[in-house]
Coordinates of C-alpha atoms in Angstrom, one line a residue:
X1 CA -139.1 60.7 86.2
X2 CA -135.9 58.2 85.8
X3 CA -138.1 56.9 83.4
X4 CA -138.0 59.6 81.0
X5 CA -134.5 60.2 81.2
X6 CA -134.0 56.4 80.7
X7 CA -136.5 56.9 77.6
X8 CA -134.2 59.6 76.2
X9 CA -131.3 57.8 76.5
X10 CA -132.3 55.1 75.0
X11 CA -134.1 56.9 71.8
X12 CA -130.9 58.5 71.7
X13 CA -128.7 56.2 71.6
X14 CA -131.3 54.3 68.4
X15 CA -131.2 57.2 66.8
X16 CA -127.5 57.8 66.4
X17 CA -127.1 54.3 65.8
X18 CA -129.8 54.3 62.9
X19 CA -127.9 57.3 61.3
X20 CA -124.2 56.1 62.0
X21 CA -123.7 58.8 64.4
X22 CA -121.1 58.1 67.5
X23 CA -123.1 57.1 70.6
X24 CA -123.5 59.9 73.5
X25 CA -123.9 57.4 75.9
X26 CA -121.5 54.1 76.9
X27 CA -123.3 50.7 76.6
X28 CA -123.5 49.8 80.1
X29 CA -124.9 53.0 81.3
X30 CA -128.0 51.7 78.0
X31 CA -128.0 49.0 79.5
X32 CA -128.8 50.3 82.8
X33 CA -132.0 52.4 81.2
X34 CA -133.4 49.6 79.4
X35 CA -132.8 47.5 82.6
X36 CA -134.9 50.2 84.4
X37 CA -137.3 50.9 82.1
X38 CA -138.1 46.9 82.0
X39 CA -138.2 46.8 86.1
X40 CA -141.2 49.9 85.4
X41 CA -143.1 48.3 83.5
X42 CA -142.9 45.2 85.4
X43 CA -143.8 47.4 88.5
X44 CA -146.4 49.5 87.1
X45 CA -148.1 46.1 85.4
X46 CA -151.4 47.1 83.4
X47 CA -154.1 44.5 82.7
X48 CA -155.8 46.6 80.0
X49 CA -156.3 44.7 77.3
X50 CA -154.4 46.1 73.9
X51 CA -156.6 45.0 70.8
X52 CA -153.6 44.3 68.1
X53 CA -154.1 43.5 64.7
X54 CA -152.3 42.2 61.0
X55 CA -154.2 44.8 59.5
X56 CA -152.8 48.0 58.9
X57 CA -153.7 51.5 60.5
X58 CA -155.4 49.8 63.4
X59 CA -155.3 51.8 66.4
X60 CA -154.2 50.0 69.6
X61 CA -156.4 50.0 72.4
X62 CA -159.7 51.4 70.0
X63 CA -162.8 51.8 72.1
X64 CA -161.4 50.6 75.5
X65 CA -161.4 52.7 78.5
X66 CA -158.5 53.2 80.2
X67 CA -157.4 56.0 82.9
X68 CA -154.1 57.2 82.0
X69 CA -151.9 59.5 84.8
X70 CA -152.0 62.9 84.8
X71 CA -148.4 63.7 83.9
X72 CA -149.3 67.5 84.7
X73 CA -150.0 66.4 88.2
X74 CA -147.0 64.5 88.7
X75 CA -144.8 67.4 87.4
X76 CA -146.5 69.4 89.4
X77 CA -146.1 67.3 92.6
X78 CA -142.2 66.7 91.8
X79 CA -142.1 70.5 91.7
X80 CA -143.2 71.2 95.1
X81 CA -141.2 68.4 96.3
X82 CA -137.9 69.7 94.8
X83 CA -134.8 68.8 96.0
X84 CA -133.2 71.7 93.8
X85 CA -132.5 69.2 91.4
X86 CA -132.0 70.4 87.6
X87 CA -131.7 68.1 85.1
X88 CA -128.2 69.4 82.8
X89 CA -126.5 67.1 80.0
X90 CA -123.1 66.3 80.7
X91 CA -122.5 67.9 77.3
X92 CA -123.3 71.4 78.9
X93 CA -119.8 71.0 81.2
X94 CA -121.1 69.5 84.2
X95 CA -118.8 67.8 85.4
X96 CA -119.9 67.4 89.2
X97 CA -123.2 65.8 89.9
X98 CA -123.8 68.2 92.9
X99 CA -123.7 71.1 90.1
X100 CA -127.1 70.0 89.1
X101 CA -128.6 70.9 92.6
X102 CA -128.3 74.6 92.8
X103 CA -132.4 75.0 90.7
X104 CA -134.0 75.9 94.3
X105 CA -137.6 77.3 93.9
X106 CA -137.6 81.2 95.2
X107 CA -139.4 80.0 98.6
X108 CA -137.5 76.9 98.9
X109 CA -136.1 76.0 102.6
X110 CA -133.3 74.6 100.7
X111 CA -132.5 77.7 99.0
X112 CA -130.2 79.3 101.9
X113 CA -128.0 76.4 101.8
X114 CA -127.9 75.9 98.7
X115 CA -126.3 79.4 97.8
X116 CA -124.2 78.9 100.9
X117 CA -122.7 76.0 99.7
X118 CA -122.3 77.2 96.0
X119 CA -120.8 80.5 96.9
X120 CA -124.1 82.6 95.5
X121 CA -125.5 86.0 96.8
X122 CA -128.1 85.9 98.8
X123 CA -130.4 87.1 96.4
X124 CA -129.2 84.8 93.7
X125 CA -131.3 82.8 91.5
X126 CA -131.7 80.8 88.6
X127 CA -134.7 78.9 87.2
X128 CA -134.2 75.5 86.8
X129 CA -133.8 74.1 82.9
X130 CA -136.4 72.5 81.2
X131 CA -135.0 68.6 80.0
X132 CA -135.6 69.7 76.6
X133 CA -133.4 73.0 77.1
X134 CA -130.6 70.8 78.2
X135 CA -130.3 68.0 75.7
X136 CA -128.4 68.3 73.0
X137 CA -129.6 68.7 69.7
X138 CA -128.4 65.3 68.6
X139 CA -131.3 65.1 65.5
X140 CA -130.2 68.3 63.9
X141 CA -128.5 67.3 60.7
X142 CA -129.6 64.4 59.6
X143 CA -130.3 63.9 56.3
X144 CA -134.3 62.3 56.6
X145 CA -135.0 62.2 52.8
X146 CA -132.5 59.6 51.7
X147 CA -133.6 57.4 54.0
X148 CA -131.6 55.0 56.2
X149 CA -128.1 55.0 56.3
X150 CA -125.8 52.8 54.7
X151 CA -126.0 49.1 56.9
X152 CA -129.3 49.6 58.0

């Protein structure tokens, strides 16, 4: 799932940057993402062919069978093997990476610590955020019908 998040970040940060917009995220910690998400692909290497073509409104990969993951199942999987993490932008005042562990499933074994440790009542709980939830809405505003900004 560091994937996606270094996927965000990294869309993120091109977006801002196409539209002028002060970056969210310092350069090393892009850096970082891109370094990650090159290390992925690297460790996930596909031999599928890609057809690829000058021509234009050719689909990549037309007519070639290839078995793509289930993301469903993996979500699923990371669900049931929770470490109460919950994924909140540092935007939303987290200011404490241990914060972002207190999303315990109802039946978790973690949950009873977990409360302990944050101070919560027993029967205390909070559904985790979904990622989209927690981003900020960093695309609202801009102005799509003029086009690029100035520079670009």
């Amino acid at each position: 799932m560091l994937s996606a998040s270094s996927q965000r970040k990294v869309r993120r940060w091109v977006t801002l940057a196409y539209h002028n917009r002060p970056q969210m995220d310092d350069y090393e910690h892009l850096v970082h993402c891109m370094d990650h998400l090159v290390q992925n692909i690297i460790c996930e290497a596909d031999d599928t062919p890609m057809y690829t073509s000058s021509k234009p409104n050719i689909a990549t990969g037309t007519s070639q069978t290839r078995m793509c993951r289930s993301w469903e199942e993996l979500a699923q999987w990371a669900e049931s093997q929770t470490a109460c993490f919950g994924y909140l932008n540092e935007t939303q005042g987290v200011n404490a990476v241990i914060q972002r562990f207190q999303y315990c499933p109802r039946d978790s074994p973690f949950a009873g610590a977990m409360k302990q440790h944050f101070g919560h009542r027993k029967d205390w709980y909070a559904k985790r955020p979904a990622d989209i939830e927690s981003m900020p809405k960093y695309w609202e505003d801009f102005q799509v019908e003029g086009g690029p900004t100035e520079g670009h």
